[in-house]
Coordinates of C-alpha atoms (C1' of nucleotides) in Angstrom, one line a residue:
Chain A
M1323 CA 59.6 155.2 153.8
A1324 CA 62.8 156.8 151.5
S1325 CA 65.0 154.8 150.0
K1326 CA 68.4 155.8 151.9
D1327 CA 70.6 157.7 148.8
N1328 CA 73.5 155.3 148.5
S1329 CA 75.2 158.1 146.1
V1330 CA 77.6 160.4 146.2
N1331 CA 76.6 164.5 146.0
I1332 CA 79.7 166.5 145.6
K1333 CA 77.6 169.9 146.1
S1334 CA 79.2 172.6 148.3
G1335 CA 83.2 173.3 148.3
G1336 CA 83.4 170.4 150.7
A1337 CA 84.8 172.0 154.3
K1338 CA 82.3 172.9 156.7
A1339 CA 81.6 176.3 156.5
S1340 CA 84.5 177.8 159.3
G1341 CA 83.6 177.2 162.4
A1342 CA 80.2 175.7 162.6
Y1343 CA 79.6 172.5 164.7
H1344 CA 77.8 170.8 162.4
H1345 CA 79.5 170.1 158.9
G1346 CA 75.8 169.2 157.0
D1347 CA 77.2 166.2 155.4
L1348 CA 79.4 165.1 156.4
R1349 CA 79.0 161.4 154.4
A1350 CA 79.4 162.9 151.7
A1351 CA 82.2 165.1 152.0
V1352 CA 84.1 162.3 153.0
I1353 CA 83.4 160.5 150.2
A1354 CA 84.5 163.4 148.1
A1355 CA 87.7 163.5 149.7
G1356 CA 88.5 159.9 149.3
L1357 CA 87.7 160.2 145.7
K1358 CA 90.5 163.2 145.2
R1359 CA 92.7 160.9 147.3
L1360 CA 92.2 157.9 144.8
E1361 CA 93.0 159.9 142.3
A1362 CA 95.8 161.3 143.0
D1363 CA 96.8 157.5 143.8
D1364 CA 100.1 158.0 145.7
G1365 CA 99.9 154.5 146.1
G1366 CA 100.0 154.8 149.4
E1367 CA 97.1 153.6 151.8
L1368 CA 93.9 156.2 152.6
G1369 CA 93.6 156.3 156.4
L1370 CA 91.3 157.1 158.1
R1371 CA 92.6 160.5 160.0
A1372 CA 94.0 162.1 155.9
L1373 CA 90.7 161.6 155.2
A1374 CA 89.1 163.2 158.3
R1375 CA 91.8 166.6 158.2
D1376 CA 90.7 167.0 154.3
V1377 CA 87.8 167.3 155.4
G1378 CA 88.2 169.6 157.8
V1379 CA 87.0 167.0 161.2
S1380 CA 88.5 164.7 163.6
A1381 CA 88.9 161.3 162.8
T1382 CA 86.4 159.7 164.7
A1383 CA 83.8 162.7 163.1
L1384 CA 83.6 159.3 159.9
Y1385 CA 81.7 157.2 162.7
R1386 CA 79.3 158.8 162.7
H1387 CA 78.3 158.0 159.2
F1388 CA 80.3 154.6 158.6
P1389 CA 80.4 151.8 160.7
D1390 CA 84.3 151.2 159.8
K1391 CA 86.4 151.9 157.9
E1392 CA 85.5 149.0 155.4
A1393 CA 82.1 149.9 155.0
L1394 CA 83.7 153.7 154.1
L1395 CA 85.8 151.9 151.5
D1396 CA 82.7 150.1 150.1
A1397 CA 80.8 152.9 149.4
L1398 CA 83.9 154.6 148.1
A1399 CA 84.5 151.0 145.9
D1400 CA 80.6 151.4 145.1
E1401 CA 80.8 154.5 143.5
G1402 CA 83.7 153.3 141.4
L1403 CA 81.9 150.4 140.2
R1404 CA 78.8 153.2 139.6
R1405 CA 81.2 155.7 137.2
L1406 CA 83.0 153.3 135.1
G1407 CA 78.9 152.3 134.4
A1408 CA 78.5 155.4 133.2
R1409 CA 81.5 155.9 131.2
Q1410 CA 80.9 152.5 129.4
A1411 CA 76.7 153.4 129.1
Q1412 CA 77.9 156.8 127.4
A1413 CA 80.3 155.2 124.8
W1414 CA 77.9 152.5 123.8
L1415 CA 75.6 155.6 122.9
K1416 CA 78.6 157.0 121.5
A1417 CA 79.5 154.6 119.3
G1418 CA 75.5 154.0 119.0
G1419 CA 74.8 150.3 119.9
G1420 CA 75.5 147.1 118.2
R1421 CA 78.8 145.5 117.9
N1422 CA 80.7 148.7 117.5
G1423 CA 79.2 150.3 121.5
F1424 CA 80.4 147.2 122.6
K1425 CA 83.8 146.4 121.9
A1426 CA 83.8 150.8 122.8
T1427 CA 82.7 149.4 126.3
G1428 CA 84.8 147.4 126.6
I1429 CA 87.9 149.5 125.5
T1430 CA 86.3 152.4 128.0
Y1431 CA 86.7 149.3 130.8
V1432 CA 89.7 149.0 130.4
R1433 CA 90.7 152.7 129.9
F1434 CA 88.7 153.5 133.4
A1435 CA 91.3 151.3 135.4
H1436 CA 94.2 152.6 133.5
E1437 CA 93.1 156.7 134.3
E1438 CA 92.0 155.1 137.3
P1439 CA 94.3 152.3 139.1
A1440 CA 93.3 153.2 143.0
L1441 CA 90.1 154.1 142.2
F1442 CA 89.0 150.7 140.1
R1443 CA 91.8 148.1 142.3
L1444 CA 89.1 149.4 145.3
S1445 CA 86.2 148.7 143.8
F1446 CA 86.5 145.2 142.3
T1447 CA 89.2 144.5 144.8
R1448 CA 87.1 144.3 148.2
Q1449 CA 85.3 141.4 149.3
M1450 CA 81.9 141.7 148.3
R1451 CA 80.4 141.1 152.3
E1452 CA 77.5 140.4 151.7
R1453 CA 76.1 143.9 152.2
T1454 CA 72.0 144.1 151.8
V1455 CA 72.1 145.7 148.4
D1456 CA 69.4 147.6 146.7
V1457 CA 69.5 146.0 144.2
D1458 CA 68.8 148.1 141.1
N1459 CA 71.3 151.4 142.2
D1460 CA 74.0 148.2 142.7
G1461 CA 77.1 150.0 140.5
G1462 CA 78.7 146.6 140.2
E1463 CA 74.9 145.2 139.2
V1464 CA 74.3 148.1 136.6
A1465 CA 77.2 146.6 134.8
Y1466 CA 76.8 143.5 134.2
K1467 CA 73.3 144.4 133.2
L1468 CA 74.7 146.3 131.1
L1469 CA 77.4 144.0 129.6
R1470 CA 74.7 140.7 129.4
A1471 CA 72.3 142.9 127.3
G1472 CA 75.5 144.5 125.0
V1473 CA 76.6 140.4 124.2
G1474 CA 72.6 140.5 123.7
E1475 CA 72.5 143.6 120.9
A1476 CA 76.1 142.9 119.5
L1477 CA 76.2 139.0 119.5
P1478 CA 72.3 137.6 118.2
G1479 CA 73.0 134.4 117.2
V1480 CA 75.7 133.6 119.8
E1481 CA 75.0 129.6 120.8
D1482 CA 75.7 130.5 124.3
P1483 CA 75.4 134.6 125.5
D1484 CA 76.3 133.7 128.4
T1485 CA 79.4 132.8 128.3
A1486 CA 79.8 134.9 125.8
A1487 CA 79.7 137.4 128.6
L1488 CA 81.6 135.9 130.6
H1489 CA 84.3 135.3 128.1
A1490 CA 84.5 138.9 127.3
W1491 CA 84.3 140.5 130.8
A1492 CA 87.7 138.0 132.1
L1493 CA 88.6 139.6 129.3
V1494 CA 88.8 143.2 129.6
H1495 CA 89.3 142.4 133.6
G1496 CA 92.0 140.4 133.1
L1497 CA 93.6 143.2 131.1
A1498 CA 92.7 146.0 133.0
M1499 CA 94.2 144.2 136.0
L1500 CA 97.4 142.8 134.5
I1501 CA 97.6 146.7 133.3
L1502 CA 97.4 148.0 137.0
D1503 CA 100.0 145.6 138.5
R1504 CA 102.4 146.6 136.0
R1505 CA 102.7 143.2 134.3
I1506 CA 101.4 143.9 131.4
E1507 CA 102.0 147.9 130.2
W1508 CA 99.7 150.6 129.0
D1509 CA 98.9 150.1 125.0
E1510 CA 95.5 152.3 123.8
E1511 CA 96.6 150.5 120.4
M1512 CA 97.6 146.8 122.5
V1513 CA 93.9 147.6 123.9
E1514 CA 92.0 148.0 121.0
Q1515 CA 93.5 144.3 119.2
V1516 CA 93.3 142.6 122.0
V1517 CA 89.8 143.8 123.1
G1518 CA 88.8 143.7 119.2
L1519 CA 89.7 139.5 118.9
T1520 CA 87.0 139.3 120.9
F1521 CA 84.3 142.0 121.0
G1522 CA 84.8 142.8 117.3
G1523 CA 84.5 139.2 115.8
I1524 CA 82.4 136.5 117.0
C1525 CA 84.2 134.2 119.5
Chain B
M575 CA 129.8 133.8 141.6
A576 CA 127.2 132.1 143.7
S577 CA 123.9 132.8 142.3
K578 CA 122.0 132.8 145.3
D579 CA 119.3 130.6 146.3
N580 CA 115.7 133.0 145.8
S581 CA 113.7 129.7 146.3
V582 CA 112.2 128.4 150.1
N583 CA 113.2 125.3 150.9
I584 CA 111.5 123.6 153.8
K585 CA 114.1 121.3 155.4
S586 CA 113.7 120.6 158.9
G587 CA 110.1 121.3 161.4
G588 CA 111.0 125.5 161.0
A589 CA 111.4 126.3 164.9
K590 CA 114.2 126.5 166.0
A591 CA 116.6 123.9 168.1
S592 CA 115.0 124.9 171.4
G593 CA 116.6 127.5 172.6
A594 CA 119.5 128.3 170.1
Y595 CA 119.8 131.3 169.2
H596 CA 120.8 131.4 166.3
H597 CA 117.9 130.0 164.1
G598 CA 119.6 127.7 161.0
D599 CA 117.6 128.9 158.0
L600 CA 115.5 131.9 159.5
R601 CA 114.6 133.6 155.9
A602 CA 113.5 130.1 154.6
A603 CA 111.6 129.6 157.8
V604 CA 110.2 132.4 157.4
I605 CA 108.4 132.1 154.2
A606 CA 107.2 128.3 155.0
A607 CA 105.7 129.8 157.7
G608 CA 103.8 133.2 155.7
L609 CA 102.8 130.1 153.4
K610 CA 101.4 128.8 155.4
R611 CA 99.5 131.4 156.8
L612 CA 98.3 132.6 153.0
E613 CA 96.6 128.9 152.3
A614 CA 95.1 129.3 155.4
D615 CA 93.9 132.6 154.5
D616 CA 92.4 133.8 157.3
G617 CA 91.7 137.1 155.2
G618 CA 93.2 139.0 157.7
E619 CA 96.8 140.6 156.7
L620 CA 99.8 139.1 157.0
G621 CA 101.7 140.9 160.4
L622 CA 105.6 141.0 161.2
R623 CA 104.9 139.4 164.1
A624 CA 102.4 136.9 164.1
L625 CA 104.8 135.8 161.5
A626 CA 108.0 135.6 163.2
R627 CA 106.6 134.2 166.3
D628 CA 104.6 131.7 164.5
V629 CA 109.0 130.8 163.7
G630 CA 109.4 131.3 167.8
V631 CA 112.0 134.4 167.3
S632 CA 111.4 138.2 167.9
A633 CA 109.9 140.0 165.4
T634 CA 112.8 142.3 164.3
A635 CA 114.9 139.4 163.9
L636 CA 112.9 139.4 160.4
Y637 CA 115.0 142.7 159.0
R638 CA 118.1 140.8 159.1
H639 CA 116.8 139.0 156.6
F640 CA 115.3 141.5 154.8
P641 CA 114.8 144.3 154.5
D642 CA 111.5 145.8 155.5
K643 CA 108.5 143.7 155.1
E644 CA 107.4 144.9 151.7
A645 CA 110.6 143.0 150.6
L646 CA 109.5 139.9 153.1
L647 CA 105.8 140.0 150.7
D648 CA 107.9 139.8 147.8
A649 CA 109.6 137.1 148.3
L650 CA 106.6 135.4 148.6
A651 CA 104.8 136.9 146.2
D652 CA 108.1 135.2 144.1
E653 CA 107.8 131.8 145.5
G654 CA 104.1 131.8 144.6
L655 CA 104.9 132.6 140.9
R656 CA 107.2 129.6 140.7
R657 CA 104.4 127.5 141.6
L658 CA 102.1 128.6 139.4
G659 CA 104.3 128.1 136.6
A660 CA 105.1 124.8 138.3
R661 CA 102.0 123.3 138.4
Q662 CA 101.3 124.7 134.4
A663 CA 103.8 123.2 133.3
Q664 CA 102.9 119.6 135.3
A665 CA 100.4 120.3 133.4
W666 CA 101.5 121.1 129.6
L667 CA 103.0 117.8 129.7
K668 CA 100.0 115.5 131.5
A669 CA 98.4 116.3 128.8
G670 CA 100.6 115.9 126.0
G671 CA 101.4 119.2 125.2
G672 CA 99.9 120.8 122.0
R673 CA 96.0 122.4 121.8
N674 CA 94.8 120.7 124.8
G675 CA 98.1 121.0 127.2
F676 CA 97.8 124.8 126.5
K677 CA 93.9 124.7 127.3
A678 CA 94.9 122.6 129.9
T679 CA 97.4 125.1 131.3
G680 CA 94.6 127.8 131.3
I681 CA 92.6 126.2 133.0
T682 CA 95.4 125.3 135.5
Y683 CA 95.8 129.5 136.1
V684 CA 92.4 129.8 137.0
R685 CA 92.1 126.5 139.6
F686 CA 95.5 127.9 141.1
A687 CA 94.0 131.2 142.0
H688 CA 90.9 128.9 143.3
E689 CA 92.7 127.2 145.6
E690 CA 95.9 129.6 146.4
P691 CA 93.4 132.7 146.1
A692 CA 95.5 135.0 149.6
L693 CA 98.4 133.8 147.5
F694 CA 97.0 134.1 143.6
R695 CA 96.3 137.8 145.1
L696 CA 99.6 138.2 147.0
S697 CA 101.4 137.3 143.7
F698 CA 99.9 139.5 141.3
T699 CA 98.4 142.6 142.6
R700 CA 102.2 143.8 144.4
Q701 CA 103.3 146.7 141.9
M702 CA 105.8 144.9 140.6
R703 CA 108.7 147.7 141.7
E704 CA 112.5 147.8 140.3
R705 CA 113.9 145.1 141.6
T706 CA 116.4 143.5 140.5
V707 CA 115.3 140.9 139.2
D708 CA 117.8 137.1 138.1
V709 CA 115.6 137.1 134.9
D710 CA 116.1 133.8 134.3
N711 CA 114.7 132.6 137.9
D712 CA 111.9 135.0 138.0
G713 CA 108.8 133.5 138.9
G714 CA 106.7 136.1 136.4
E715 CA 109.1 135.8 133.9
V716 CA 109.2 132.0 133.6
A717 CA 104.9 131.8 133.8
Y718 CA 105.5 134.6 130.6
K719 CA 107.9 132.3 128.8
L720 CA 105.7 129.5 129.7
L721 CA 102.4 131.4 128.4
R722 CA 104.6 132.6 125.0
A723 CA 105.9 129.3 123.9
G724 CA 102.7 127.5 124.1
V725 CA 101.1 129.7 121.9
G726 CA 103.8 129.1 119.3
E727 CA 103.2 125.2 119.3
A728 CA 99.2 125.3 119.8
L729 CA 98.0 127.1 117.2
P730 CA 100.9 127.6 114.6
G731 CA 99.1 129.5 112.0
V732 CA 98.0 132.4 114.3
E733 CA 98.8 135.4 112.1
D734 CA 99.2 137.5 115.7
P735 CA 100.6 135.7 118.2
D736 CA 102.0 138.4 120.8
T737 CA 98.3 139.2 120.6
A738 CA 96.5 135.8 121.3
A739 CA 99.2 135.2 124.6
L740 CA 97.8 138.6 125.6
H741 CA 94.2 137.1 124.8
A742 CA 94.7 133.9 126.9
W743 CA 96.5 135.3 129.5
A744 CA 94.0 138.2 130.4
L745 CA 91.2 135.5 130.0
V746 CA 92.2 133.3 132.6
H747 CA 93.7 136.1 134.5
G748 CA 90.5 138.2 135.2
L749 CA 88.6 135.2 135.3
A750 CA 90.6 134.3 138.5
M751 CA 90.9 137.6 139.6
L752 CA 86.5 137.3 139.6
I753 CA 86.6 134.5 140.7
L754 CA 88.7 135.6 143.4
D755 CA 86.3 138.7 144.4
R756 CA 83.5 137.4 144.2
R757 CA 82.1 139.0 141.4
I758 CA 81.8 134.9 139.8
E759 CA 81.7 132.0 141.4
W760 CA 84.1 128.8 140.7
D761 CA 82.9 126.1 139.0
E762 CA 85.2 123.5 136.7
E763 CA 82.7 123.3 134.2
M764 CA 81.9 127.1 133.6
V765 CA 85.4 128.1 133.7
E766 CA 86.4 124.6 131.5
Q767 CA 83.8 126.3 128.6
V768 CA 85.1 129.8 128.9
V769 CA 88.2 128.8 128.9
G770 CA 88.2 127.0 126.0
L771 CA 86.5 129.3 123.5
T772 CA 89.5 131.0 123.5
F773 CA 92.7 128.1 124.0
G774 CA 90.8 125.2 122.4
G775 CA 89.2 126.9 119.5
I776 CA 90.8 129.4 117.4
C777 CA 90.3 133.2 118.1
Chain C
dC695 C1' 143.9 127.6 172.3
dT696 C1' 143.0 131.7 172.7
dT697 C1' 141.0 136.6 170.4
dG698 C1' 137.7 139.5 168.6
dC699 C1' 135.3 140.0 164.8
dC700 C1' 130.8 140.6 162.7
dA701 C1' 126.4 137.9 161.3
dT702 C1' 122.2 137.4 164.0
dG703 C1' 118.7 138.0 167.4
dT704 C1' 117.2 140.7 171.1
dT705 C1' 114.5 144.1 174.0
dG706 C1' 113.0 149.0 174.4
dT707 C1' 111.0 152.7 171.9
dC708 C1' 108.2 155.7 168.5
dA709 C1' 105.4 157.5 165.2
dC710 C1' 101.2 156.1 163.3
dT711 C1' 96.4 153.2 162.7
dG712 C1' 92.0 151.5 163.7
dT713 C1' 88.6 152.4 167.1
dA714 C1' 86.4 152.5 171.6
dA715 C1' 84.9 155.8 175.6
dA716 C1' 83.0 159.7 177.7
dC717 C1' 82.1 164.3 177.2
dA718 C1' 80.2 169.1 174.2
dT719 C1' 76.7 171.1 170.2
dT720 C1' 73.2 171.6 167.6
dT721 C1' 68.9 170.3 165.3
dC722 C1' 64.5 169.4 165.9
dG723 C1' 59.8 167.5 167.1
dA724 C1' 56.5 167.8 170.9
Chain D
dT355 C1' 60.1 175.9 174.9
dC356 C1' 62.4 171.5 176.2
dG357 C1' 64.3 167.3 176.2
dA358 C1' 66.1 163.6 173.5
dA359 C1' 68.6 162.1 169.5
dA360 C1' 71.7 163.4 165.8
dT361 C1' 76.1 165.3 165.2
dG362 C1' 80.9 166.2 166.4
dT363 C1' 85.2 166.5 169.9
dT364 C1' 88.2 164.7 173.2
dT365 C1' 91.0 161.1 175.0
dA366 C1' 92.6 156.6 174.8
dC367 C1' 94.5 151.5 173.8
dA368 C1' 95.9 148.0 171.5
dG369 C1' 98.1 146.6 167.4
dT370 C1' 101.3 147.9 164.0
dG371 C1' 105.4 148.8 160.7
dA372 C1' 109.9 150.2 161.9
dC373 C1' 114.8 152.0 164.5
dA374 C1' 118.5 151.8 167.7
dA375 C1' 121.1 149.7 170.6
dC376 C1' 122.8 146.1 173.0
dA377 C1' 123.4 140.2 173.0
dT378 C1' 125.3 136.1 171.7
dG379 C1' 127.3 132.8 169.2
dG380 C1' 129.4 131.1 165.4
dC381 C1' 133.7 131.3 163.1
dA382 C1' 138.4 132.9 161.2
dA383 C1' 143.2 134.8 161.8
dG384 C1' 147.0 134.6 165.0

DNA sequence: CTTGCCATGTTGTCACTGTAAACATTTCGA
DNA sequence: TCGAAATGTTTACAGTGACAACATGGCAAG
C-alpha cells in the first residue's frame, strides 16, 4: 500500500481554478495557507473560517480532510518541525559538521524560533496526542536523531551522550521559548555566546 | 498612597454568602477559582462562564474586576510566577545556599513545571504585553533577581555572570517546556543529572 | 434617619467560533 | 453508462468573549 504523503506540496497558486467545484488538492492548499498566516503572525488565533476563505472554499469543506481543528493544527505543527529539521541539516552541512556544525545547529534552532515565532510555538506547544506516527517521516523524530548524531560526532569523548544531548536540546529550546515569550530580547550575539558555552565547549 | 495588593487572598470559602448580592472580594475569589481549575488541568480552556459559575456569580460580573479575559489570565500568570519564586527561594534556603542551593533552585523550577503544568505554561506563554508593572512585586522580576543573585553567590569566579545566568535559566526553562509538551518524559534523576551538568559544574 | 450616589452584580444580546447534518456536485471504476 | 464514493455547500446549533442597559445594596453627606 502506498504510504500517505504527509508533507506539504505547495503546488499551484492555491485558489481553486475559478469556479471549479472541486479544488484539486485542498489539503495541501489549506496547509500552505495556514503556514502563510502563521508567518504573518498577527498574534491572533488561526480560525477555520479565515483559513477556508483564504483558500476560497467553505468552512466546513476542511472537515473532508481533517477530522477536526486539532488535526489541522497537528499537520501544521508537523510541517514546522520538518522545516526546522531541514534548516538545521543545512546549517550542519554548511559549517562542515563537527563541533562547529553542532554549534551552528543550535543557533539555527533559536534563530528559527525567532524568525517563525508562531510556527515554532505551534510546533512544540502541541500536546503530542497519540497520532499513529510514521516514525521515519515525523518531523520531531528526525530532528532528534539529527541532534543525537551531532552529539556523537561533535563530542566524541563525552561520558554520557544522552544526557549531553538532552542538555543541548533543553538549552536551545529554553532560549527559544524565552525569546518568543519576550522574557529576554533577541540578540544574535548573545545567543551565540550562550549556545557556545555548551555546544562549543565540553560540558 | 496605598500600593494596590496584587496577590491572591484565599480567604473565605469562596462562594458568596448565600444570596448576598455583593460578593465581598470577588477578584480574589475568581483568581483562587482559576488557580484551582489550572491545578485540575483537564487540558481544556479556561472559560469565563465556568469560572464565574465556580464562584457563584454571573459571567459578566468578572468584567467589573478585569477589563477583559486577557487581564484575568495575566493576573493568574503573575500569581504563578510568584509561587514559583517562593518555592525556589524556599529550596535555596533549605539547601543552605551556595552551589547546592543554586542547583536546588534549578531543579525546583523544573519540578514546579511538572507539578503545575497548566499554571506554569500560562505564566510563561503569555505574551508580556505592556502592563504597568509594579517592578518590585512582579513575579517574573523577582524570580530573575533571585537567579542572578544565585549565580553571583554560587559561581563567584565565573567570567561572564550574565551569560551564565541566561544559560542556567534557558536550560531549566527548556527542560521544563519539553517535559510539559511531552517531548521528553519526566524523570527526577534525569533532571538532576542534566541540571547538575551546568548548575553544579562550572560551564 | 433619610437621600442619593456609585460600586458591584444581573439580564439580554451580539458577533463569532467549531462542528454536525442534509444536500449538491464531480470523479471514477465496474 | 451508471451508480457509488469523494468532495464541496448550506444551514443550523451550542458555546464563547464582550457590550449595554438595568437592578441592587452599601455608604457618605445633609
